CSV table of C-alpha atoms (C1' of nucleotides) in Angstrom, one decimal:
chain,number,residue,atom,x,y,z
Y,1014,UNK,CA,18.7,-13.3,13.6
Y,1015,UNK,CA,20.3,-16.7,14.8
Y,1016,UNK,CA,21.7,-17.6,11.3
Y,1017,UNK,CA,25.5,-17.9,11.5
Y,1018,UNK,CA,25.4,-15.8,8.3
Y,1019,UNK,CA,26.3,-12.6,8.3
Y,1020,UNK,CA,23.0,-10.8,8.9
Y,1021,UNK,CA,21.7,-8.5,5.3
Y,1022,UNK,CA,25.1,-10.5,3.6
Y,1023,UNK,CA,23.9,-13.9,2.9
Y,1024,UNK,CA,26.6,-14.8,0.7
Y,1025,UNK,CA,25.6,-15.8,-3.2
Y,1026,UNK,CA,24.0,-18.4,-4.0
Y,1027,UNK,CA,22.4,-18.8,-0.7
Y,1028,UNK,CA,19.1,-21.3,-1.0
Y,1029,UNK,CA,20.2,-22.7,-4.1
Y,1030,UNK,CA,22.0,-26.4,-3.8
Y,1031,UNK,CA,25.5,-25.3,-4.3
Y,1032,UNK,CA,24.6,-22.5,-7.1
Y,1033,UNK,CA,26.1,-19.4,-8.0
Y,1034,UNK,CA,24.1,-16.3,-8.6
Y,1035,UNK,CA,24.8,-14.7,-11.8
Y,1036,UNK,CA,24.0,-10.6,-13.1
Y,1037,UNK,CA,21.3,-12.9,-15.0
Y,1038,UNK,CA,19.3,-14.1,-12.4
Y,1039,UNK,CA,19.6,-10.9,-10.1
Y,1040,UNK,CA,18.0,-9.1,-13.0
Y,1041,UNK,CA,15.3,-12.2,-13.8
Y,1042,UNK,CA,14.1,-11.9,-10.2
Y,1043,UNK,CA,14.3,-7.9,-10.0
Y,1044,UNK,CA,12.2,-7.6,-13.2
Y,1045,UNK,CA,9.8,-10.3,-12.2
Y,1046,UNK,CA,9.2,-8.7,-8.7
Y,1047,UNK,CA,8.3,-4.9,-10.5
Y,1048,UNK,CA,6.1,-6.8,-12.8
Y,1049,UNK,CA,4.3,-8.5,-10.0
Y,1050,UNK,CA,4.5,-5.5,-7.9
Y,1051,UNK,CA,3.2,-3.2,-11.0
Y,1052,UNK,CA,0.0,-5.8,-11.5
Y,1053,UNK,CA,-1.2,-5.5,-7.5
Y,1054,UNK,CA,-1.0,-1.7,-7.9
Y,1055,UNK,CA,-3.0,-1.8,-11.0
Y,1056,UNK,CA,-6.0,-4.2,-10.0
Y,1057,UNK,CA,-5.7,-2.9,-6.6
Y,1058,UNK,CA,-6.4,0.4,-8.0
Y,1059,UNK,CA,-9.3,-0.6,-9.5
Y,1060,UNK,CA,-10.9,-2.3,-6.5
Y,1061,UNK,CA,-10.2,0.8,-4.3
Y,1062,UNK,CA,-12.2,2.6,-7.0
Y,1063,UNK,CA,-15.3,0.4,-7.0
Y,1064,UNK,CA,-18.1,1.2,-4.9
Y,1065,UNK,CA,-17.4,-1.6,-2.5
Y,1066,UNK,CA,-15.3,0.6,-0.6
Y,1067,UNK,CA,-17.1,3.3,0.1
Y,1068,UNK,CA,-18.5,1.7,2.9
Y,1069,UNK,CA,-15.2,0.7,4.4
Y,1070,UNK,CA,-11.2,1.3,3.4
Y,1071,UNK,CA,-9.7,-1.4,2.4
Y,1072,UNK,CA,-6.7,-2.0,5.2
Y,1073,UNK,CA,-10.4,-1.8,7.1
Y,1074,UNK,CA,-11.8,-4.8,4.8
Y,1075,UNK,CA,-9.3,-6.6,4.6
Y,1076,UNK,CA,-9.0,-7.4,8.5
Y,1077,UNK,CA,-13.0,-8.0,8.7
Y,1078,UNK,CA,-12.1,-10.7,5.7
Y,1079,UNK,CA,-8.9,-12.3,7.7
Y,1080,UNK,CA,-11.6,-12.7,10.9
Y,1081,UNK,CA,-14.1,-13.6,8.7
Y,1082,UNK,CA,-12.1,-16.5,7.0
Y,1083,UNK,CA,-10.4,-18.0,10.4
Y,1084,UNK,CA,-11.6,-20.6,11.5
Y,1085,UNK,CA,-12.0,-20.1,15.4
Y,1086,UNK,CA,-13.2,-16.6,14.3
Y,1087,UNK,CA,-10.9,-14.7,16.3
Y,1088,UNK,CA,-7.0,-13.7,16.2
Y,1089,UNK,CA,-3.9,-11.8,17.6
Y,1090,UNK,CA,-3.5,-8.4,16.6
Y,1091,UNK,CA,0.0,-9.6,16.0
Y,1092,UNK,CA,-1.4,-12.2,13.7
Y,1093,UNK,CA,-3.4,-10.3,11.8
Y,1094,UNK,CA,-0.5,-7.8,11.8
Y,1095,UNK,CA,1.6,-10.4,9.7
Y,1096,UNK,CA,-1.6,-10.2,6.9
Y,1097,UNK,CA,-1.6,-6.6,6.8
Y,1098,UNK,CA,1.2,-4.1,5.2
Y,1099,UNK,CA,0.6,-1.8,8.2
Y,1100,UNK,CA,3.1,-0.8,11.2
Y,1101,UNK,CA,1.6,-2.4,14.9
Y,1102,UNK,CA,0.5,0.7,15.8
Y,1103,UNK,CA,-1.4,1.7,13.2
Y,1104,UNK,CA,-3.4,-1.3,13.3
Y,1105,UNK,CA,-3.7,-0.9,17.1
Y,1106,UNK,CA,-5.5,2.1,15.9
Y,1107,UNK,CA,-7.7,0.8,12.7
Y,1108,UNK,CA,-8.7,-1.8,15.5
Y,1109,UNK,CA,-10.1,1.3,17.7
Y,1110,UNK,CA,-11.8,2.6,14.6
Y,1111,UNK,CA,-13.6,-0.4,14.0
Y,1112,UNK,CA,-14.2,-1.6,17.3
Y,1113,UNK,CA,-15.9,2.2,18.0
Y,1114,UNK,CA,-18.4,1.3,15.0
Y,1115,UNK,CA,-19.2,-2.2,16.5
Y,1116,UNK,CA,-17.6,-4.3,14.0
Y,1117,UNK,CA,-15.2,-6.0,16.2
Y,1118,UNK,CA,-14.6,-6.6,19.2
Y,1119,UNK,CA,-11.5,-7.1,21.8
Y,1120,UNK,CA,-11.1,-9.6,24.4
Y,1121,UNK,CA,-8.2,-10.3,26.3
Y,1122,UNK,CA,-6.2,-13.4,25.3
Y,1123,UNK,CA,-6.9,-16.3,27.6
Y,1124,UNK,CA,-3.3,-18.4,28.3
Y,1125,UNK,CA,-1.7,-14.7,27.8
Y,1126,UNK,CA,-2.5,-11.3,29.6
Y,1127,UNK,CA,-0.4,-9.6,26.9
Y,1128,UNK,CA,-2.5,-10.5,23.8
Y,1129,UNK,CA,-5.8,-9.5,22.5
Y,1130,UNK,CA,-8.3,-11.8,20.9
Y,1131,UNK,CA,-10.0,-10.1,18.0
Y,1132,UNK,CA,-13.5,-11.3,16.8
Y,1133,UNK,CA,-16.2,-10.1,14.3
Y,1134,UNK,CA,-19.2,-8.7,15.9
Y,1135,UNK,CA,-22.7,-9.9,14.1
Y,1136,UNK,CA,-22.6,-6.1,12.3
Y,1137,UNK,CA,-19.3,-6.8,11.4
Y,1138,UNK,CA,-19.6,-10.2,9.8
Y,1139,UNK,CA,-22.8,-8.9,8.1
Y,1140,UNK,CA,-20.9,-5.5,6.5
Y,1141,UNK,CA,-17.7,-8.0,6.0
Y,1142,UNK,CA,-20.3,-10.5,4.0
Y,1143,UNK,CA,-21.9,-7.7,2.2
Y,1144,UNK,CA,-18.8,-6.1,1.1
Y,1145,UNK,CA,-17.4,-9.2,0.3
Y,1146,UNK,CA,-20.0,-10.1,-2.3
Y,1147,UNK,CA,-19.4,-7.1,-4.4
Y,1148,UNK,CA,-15.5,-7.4,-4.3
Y,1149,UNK,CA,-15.6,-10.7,-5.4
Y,1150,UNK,CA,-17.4,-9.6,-8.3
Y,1151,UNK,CA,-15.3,-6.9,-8.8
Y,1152,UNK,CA,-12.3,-9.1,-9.1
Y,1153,UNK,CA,-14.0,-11.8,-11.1
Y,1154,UNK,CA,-14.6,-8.8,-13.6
Y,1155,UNK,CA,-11.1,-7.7,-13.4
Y,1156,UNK,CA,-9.3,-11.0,-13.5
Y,1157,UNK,CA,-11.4,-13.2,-15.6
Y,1158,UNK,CA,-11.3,-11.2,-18.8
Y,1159,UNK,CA,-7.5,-11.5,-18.9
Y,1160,UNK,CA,-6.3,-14.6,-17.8
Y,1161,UNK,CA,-7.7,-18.2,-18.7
Y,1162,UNK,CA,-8.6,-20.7,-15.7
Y,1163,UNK,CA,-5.1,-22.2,-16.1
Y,1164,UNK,CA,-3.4,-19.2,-16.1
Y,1165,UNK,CA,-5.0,-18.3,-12.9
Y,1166,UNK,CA,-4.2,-21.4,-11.5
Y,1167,UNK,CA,-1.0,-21.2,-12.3
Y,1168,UNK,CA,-0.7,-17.8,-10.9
Y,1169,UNK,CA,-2.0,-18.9,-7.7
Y,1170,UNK,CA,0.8,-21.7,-7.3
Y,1171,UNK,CA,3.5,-19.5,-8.1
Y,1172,UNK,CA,2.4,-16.6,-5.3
Y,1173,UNK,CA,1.6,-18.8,-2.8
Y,1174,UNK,CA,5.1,-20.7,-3.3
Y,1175,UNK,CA,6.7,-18.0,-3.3
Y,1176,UNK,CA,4.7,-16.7,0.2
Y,1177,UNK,CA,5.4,-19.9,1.4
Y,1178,UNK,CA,9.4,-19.9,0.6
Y,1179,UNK,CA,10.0,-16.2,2.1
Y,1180,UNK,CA,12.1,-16.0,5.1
Y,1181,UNK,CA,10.5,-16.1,8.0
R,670,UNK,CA,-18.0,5.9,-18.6
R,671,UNK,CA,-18.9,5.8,-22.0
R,672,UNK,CA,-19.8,2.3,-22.4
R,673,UNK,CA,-23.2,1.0,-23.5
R,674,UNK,CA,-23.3,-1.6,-20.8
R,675,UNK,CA,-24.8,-0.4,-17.3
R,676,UNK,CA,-21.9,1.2,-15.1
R,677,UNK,CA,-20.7,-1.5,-12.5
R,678,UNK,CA,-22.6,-4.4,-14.0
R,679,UNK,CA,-21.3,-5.9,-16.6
R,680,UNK,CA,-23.0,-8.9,-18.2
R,681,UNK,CA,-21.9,-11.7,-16.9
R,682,UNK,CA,-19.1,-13.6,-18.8
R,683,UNK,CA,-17.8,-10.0,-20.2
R,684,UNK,CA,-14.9,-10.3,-22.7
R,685,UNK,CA,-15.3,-14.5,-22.5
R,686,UNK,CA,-16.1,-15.1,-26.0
R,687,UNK,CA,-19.6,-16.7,-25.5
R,688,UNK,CA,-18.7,-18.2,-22.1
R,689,UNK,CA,-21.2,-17.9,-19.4
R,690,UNK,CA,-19.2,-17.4,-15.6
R,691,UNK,CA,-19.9,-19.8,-13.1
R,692,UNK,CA,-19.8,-19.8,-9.3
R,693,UNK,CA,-16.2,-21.7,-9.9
R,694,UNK,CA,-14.6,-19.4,-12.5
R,695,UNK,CA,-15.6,-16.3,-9.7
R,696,UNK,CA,-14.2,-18.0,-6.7
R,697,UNK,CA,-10.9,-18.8,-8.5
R,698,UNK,CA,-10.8,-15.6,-9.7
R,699,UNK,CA,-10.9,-13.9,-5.8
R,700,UNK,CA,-8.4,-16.7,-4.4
R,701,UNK,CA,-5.8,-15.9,-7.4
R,702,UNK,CA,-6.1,-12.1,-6.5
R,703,UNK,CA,-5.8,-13.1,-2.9
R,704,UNK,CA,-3.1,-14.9,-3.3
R,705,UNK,CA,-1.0,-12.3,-5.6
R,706,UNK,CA,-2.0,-9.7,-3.0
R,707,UNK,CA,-1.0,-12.0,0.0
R,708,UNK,CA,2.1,-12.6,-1.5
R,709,UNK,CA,2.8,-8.7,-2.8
R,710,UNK,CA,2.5,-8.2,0.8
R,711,UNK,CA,4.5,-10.8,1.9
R,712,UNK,CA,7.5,-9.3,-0.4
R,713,UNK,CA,7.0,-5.5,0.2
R,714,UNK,CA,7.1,-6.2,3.8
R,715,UNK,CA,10.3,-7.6,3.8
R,716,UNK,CA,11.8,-5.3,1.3
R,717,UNK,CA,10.7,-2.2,3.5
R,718,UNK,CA,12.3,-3.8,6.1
R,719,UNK,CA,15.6,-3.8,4.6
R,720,UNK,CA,18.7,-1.0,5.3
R,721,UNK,CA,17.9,0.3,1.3
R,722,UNK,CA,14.9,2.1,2.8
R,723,UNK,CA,15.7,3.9,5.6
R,724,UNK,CA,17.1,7.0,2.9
R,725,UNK,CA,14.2,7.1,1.3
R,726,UNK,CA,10.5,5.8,1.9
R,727,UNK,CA,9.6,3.6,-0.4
R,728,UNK,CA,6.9,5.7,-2.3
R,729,UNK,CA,9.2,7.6,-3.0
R,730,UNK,CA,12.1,6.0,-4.6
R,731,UNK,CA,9.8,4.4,-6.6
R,732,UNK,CA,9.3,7.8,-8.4
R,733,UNK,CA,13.0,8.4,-8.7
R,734,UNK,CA,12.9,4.9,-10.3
R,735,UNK,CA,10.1,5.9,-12.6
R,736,UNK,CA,12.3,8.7,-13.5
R,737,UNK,CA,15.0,6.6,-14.5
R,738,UNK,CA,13.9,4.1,-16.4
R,739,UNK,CA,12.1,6.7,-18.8
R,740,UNK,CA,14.0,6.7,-21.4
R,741,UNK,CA,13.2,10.7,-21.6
R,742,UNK,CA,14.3,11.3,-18.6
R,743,UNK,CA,11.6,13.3,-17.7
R,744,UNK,CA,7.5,12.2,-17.1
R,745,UNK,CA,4.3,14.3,-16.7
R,746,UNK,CA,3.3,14.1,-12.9
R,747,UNK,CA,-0.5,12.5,-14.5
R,748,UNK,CA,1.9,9.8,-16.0
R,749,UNK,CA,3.3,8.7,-13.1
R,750,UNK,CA,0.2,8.6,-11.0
R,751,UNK,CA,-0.7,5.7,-12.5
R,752,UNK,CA,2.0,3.9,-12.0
R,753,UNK,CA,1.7,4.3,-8.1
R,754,UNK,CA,-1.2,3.6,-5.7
R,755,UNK,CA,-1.2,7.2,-4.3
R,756,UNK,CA,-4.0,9.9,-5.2
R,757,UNK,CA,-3.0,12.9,-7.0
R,758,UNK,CA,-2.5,15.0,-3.9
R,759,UNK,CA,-0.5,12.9,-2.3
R,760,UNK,CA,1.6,12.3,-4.9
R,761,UNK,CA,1.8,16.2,-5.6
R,762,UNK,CA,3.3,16.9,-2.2
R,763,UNK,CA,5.7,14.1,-2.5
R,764,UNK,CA,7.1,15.7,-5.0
R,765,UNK,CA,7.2,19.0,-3.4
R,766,UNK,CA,9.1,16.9,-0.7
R,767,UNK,CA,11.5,15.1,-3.8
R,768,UNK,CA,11.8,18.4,-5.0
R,769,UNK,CA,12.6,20.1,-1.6
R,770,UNK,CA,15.5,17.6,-1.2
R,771,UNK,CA,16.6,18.4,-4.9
R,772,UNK,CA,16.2,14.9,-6.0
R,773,UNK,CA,14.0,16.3,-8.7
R,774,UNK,CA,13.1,18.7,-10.9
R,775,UNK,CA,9.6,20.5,-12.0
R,776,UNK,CA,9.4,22.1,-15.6
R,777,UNK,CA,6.2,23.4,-17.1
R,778,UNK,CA,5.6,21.1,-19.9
R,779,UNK,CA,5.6,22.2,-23.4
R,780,UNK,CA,2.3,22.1,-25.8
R,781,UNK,CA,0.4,22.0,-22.6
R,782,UNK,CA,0.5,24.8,-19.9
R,783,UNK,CA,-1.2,23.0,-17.5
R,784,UNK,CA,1.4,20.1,-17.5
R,785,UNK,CA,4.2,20.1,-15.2
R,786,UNK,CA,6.9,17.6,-16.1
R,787,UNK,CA,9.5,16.0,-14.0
R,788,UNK,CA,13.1,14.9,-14.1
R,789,UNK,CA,15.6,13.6,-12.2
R,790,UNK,CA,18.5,16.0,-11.0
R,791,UNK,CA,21.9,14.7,-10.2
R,792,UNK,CA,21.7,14.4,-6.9
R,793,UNK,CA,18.3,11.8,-7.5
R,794,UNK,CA,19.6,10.0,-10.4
R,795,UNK,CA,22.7,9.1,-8.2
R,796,UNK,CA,20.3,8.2,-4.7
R,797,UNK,CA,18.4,6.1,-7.3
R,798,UNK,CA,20.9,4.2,-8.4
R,799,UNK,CA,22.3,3.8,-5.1
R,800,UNK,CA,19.3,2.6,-3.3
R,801,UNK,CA,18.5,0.8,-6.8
R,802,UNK,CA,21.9,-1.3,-6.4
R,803,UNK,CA,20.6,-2.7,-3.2
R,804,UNK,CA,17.3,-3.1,-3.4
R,805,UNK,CA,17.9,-5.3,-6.3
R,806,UNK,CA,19.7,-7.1,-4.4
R,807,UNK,CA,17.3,-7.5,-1.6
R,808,UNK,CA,15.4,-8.4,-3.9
R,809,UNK,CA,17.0,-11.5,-5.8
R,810,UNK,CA,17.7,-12.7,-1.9
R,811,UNK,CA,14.3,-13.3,-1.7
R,812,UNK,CA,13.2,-14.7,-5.0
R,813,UNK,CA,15.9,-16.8,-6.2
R,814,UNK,CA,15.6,-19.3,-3.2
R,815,UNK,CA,11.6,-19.4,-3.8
R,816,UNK,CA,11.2,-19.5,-7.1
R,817,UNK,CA,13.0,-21.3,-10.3
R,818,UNK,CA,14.1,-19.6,-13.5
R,819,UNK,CA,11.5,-20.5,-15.4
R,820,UNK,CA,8.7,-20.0,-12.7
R,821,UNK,CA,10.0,-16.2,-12.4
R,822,UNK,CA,9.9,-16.3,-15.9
R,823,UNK,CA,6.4,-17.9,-16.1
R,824,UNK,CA,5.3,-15.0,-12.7
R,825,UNK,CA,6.6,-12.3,-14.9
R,826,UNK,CA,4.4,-13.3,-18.2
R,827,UNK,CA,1.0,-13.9,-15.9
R,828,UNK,CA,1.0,-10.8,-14.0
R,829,UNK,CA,2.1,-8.6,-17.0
R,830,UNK,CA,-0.5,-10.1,-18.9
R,831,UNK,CA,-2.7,-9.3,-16.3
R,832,UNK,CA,-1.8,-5.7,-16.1
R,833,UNK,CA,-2.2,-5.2,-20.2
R,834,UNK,CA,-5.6,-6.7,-20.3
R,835,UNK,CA,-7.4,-5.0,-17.3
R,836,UNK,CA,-9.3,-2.1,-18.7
R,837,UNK,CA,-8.4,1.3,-19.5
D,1199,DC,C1',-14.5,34.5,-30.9
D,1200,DC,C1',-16.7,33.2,-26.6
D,1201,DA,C1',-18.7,30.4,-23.0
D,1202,DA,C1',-19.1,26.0,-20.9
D,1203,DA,C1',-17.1,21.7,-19.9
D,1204,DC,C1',-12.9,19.4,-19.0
D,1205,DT,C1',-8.2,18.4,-17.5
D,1206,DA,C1',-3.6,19.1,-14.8
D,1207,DG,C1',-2.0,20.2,-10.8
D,1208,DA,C1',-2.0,22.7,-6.1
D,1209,DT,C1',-3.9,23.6,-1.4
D,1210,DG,C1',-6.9,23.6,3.1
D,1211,DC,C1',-8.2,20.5,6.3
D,1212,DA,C1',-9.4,16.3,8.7
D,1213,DT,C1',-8.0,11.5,9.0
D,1214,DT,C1',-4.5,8.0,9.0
D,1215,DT,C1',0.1,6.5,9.4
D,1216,DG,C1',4.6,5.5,11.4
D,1217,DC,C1',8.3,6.2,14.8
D,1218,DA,C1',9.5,6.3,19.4
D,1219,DT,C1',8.2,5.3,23.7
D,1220,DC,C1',5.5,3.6,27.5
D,1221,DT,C1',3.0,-0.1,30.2
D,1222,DA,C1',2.1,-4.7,31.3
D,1223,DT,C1',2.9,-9.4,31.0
D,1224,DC,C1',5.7,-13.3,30.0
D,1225,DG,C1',9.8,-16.5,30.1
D,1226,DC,C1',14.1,-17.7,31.5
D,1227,DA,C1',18.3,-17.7,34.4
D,1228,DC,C1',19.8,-17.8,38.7
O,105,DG,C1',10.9,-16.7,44.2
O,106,DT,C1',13.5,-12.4,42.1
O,107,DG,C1',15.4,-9.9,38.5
O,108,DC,C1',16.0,-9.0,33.5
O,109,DG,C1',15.5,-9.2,28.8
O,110,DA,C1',11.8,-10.0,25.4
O,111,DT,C1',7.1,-9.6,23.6
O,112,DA,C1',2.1,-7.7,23.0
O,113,DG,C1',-0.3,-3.7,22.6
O,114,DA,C1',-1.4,1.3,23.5
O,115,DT,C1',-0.3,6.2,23.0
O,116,DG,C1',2.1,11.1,22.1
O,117,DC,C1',3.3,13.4,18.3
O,118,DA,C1',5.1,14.7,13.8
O,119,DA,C1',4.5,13.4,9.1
O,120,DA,C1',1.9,11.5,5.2
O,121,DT,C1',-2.5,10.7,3.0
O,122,DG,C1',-7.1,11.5,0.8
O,123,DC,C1',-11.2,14.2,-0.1
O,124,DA,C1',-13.0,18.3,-1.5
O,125,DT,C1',-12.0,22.3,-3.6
O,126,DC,C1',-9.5,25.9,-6.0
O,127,DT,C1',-6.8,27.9,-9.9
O,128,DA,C1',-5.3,27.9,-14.4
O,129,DG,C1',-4.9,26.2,-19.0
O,130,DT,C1',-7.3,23.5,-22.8
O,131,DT,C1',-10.9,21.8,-25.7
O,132,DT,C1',-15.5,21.9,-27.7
O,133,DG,C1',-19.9,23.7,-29.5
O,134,DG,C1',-22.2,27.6,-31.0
DNA sequence: CCAAACTAGATGCATTTGCATCTATCGCAC
DNA sequence: GTGCGATAGATGCAAATGCATCTAGTTTGG
């Protein structure tokens, strides 16, 4: 909050080289965000139903995955925190879970006595790899049926501009 | 699960007319989902955030909005269940709690005794609308800086595309 | 017409979540 | 250095969620 805009009043237009925001584009960008919003809930539905996730919920999963993916193989809560539409404490919590089945594993943070390192454990890299396999496949099987390679590319870009243009 | 093909195993390169699925085509597939998710995420978090929420969790104005845009007015509880990732219990007591609040309305559905459908009452249709104004608004803050007209546009046609052609 | 299988929704109960708060460390001003 | 606000996580507790199950109405097969 160090804008000089008035904070939750950016005035119209704002981002857009010396535009105007018409009732057109508010309703462009409303109906484009339900439709993307309405496809996660959909294909995430279907994942949540596969077997893959028996083993594991996927909030669960999904921060195995973000270890598994880093590079230095270990993160802030706080960062993984940023991944993950979950409040701090619960993924304090979800943390404890996994940690008590020996998936991950805390260490304080050298350079800060505040943070926690978290790191896969060799059971957790193993479940993450193993669950990994058959969620891939899962989406391959969702995904690939409806949309061409192009399309997916395209799809890709325009999410991970938009991620990458967010406030923040 | 009525299918010929073996449950959870479909033949590789399913609904590709001839096309066999390489290694490529399945890791595109998983960083496109990844992506949406990641950037679904990104978007909800932000949203939640905002003042707009703070009436109403989000869950559940996103059955008032249901509500609304029906063009009935009213929807069987079944219907709306698939439009939102919440099982079928939790999404009955939500609307025990809707309904404690008298932001809705159960009726016994006609031509079906098991059926309970679901309306909006004054009181909901005006909260939705209210919360709807600025949410919409939150909203268009956030994707008009990121994304052009015609990517929103071109957003909007992949993921609706998506949702139409994933099974059932 | 009846019984068995199925579907819509509600409910008991254990688990998970979030809010508010607490503790500990950090960083900055003085 | 000392004090003070800010940040990283943990925890108490109430509320929300999901799974399994229950009830009731519907459909199907004989």
């Amino acid at each position: 909050m160090s804008s000089p805009a008035p904070a939750g009043k950016a005035p119209a237009g704002a981002g857009r080289p010396g535009g105007s925001v018409s009732g057109k584009d508010v309703r462009l960008a409303a109906e484009t965000w339900e439709s993307l919003f309405r496809s996660q809930v959909a294909v995430m539905r279907r994942l949540q139903a596969g077997p893959a996730f028996k083993k594991l919920p996927v909030n669960e999963y999904d921060v195995l995955f973000t270890l598994a993916r880093c590079p230095t193989g270990k993160l802030r809560l706080n960062e993984i925190n940023d991944h993950v539409l979950l409040s701090q404490s619960s993924l304090s919590r979800l943390v404890d879970r996994l940690e008590k089945r020996g998936l991950v594993e805390r260490s304080t943070a050298p350079e800060d006595g505040r943070g926690i390192l978290l790191g896969l454990t060799e059971a957790g890299l193993e479940l993450q790899k193993d669950i990994g396999r058959e969620h891939v496949r899962d989406i391959a099987e969702l995904l690939l049926p409806a949309l061409t390679a192009a399309e997916q590319q395209e799809l890709m870009r325009l999410t991970e501009k938009l991620r990458a243009k967010l406030p923040d």
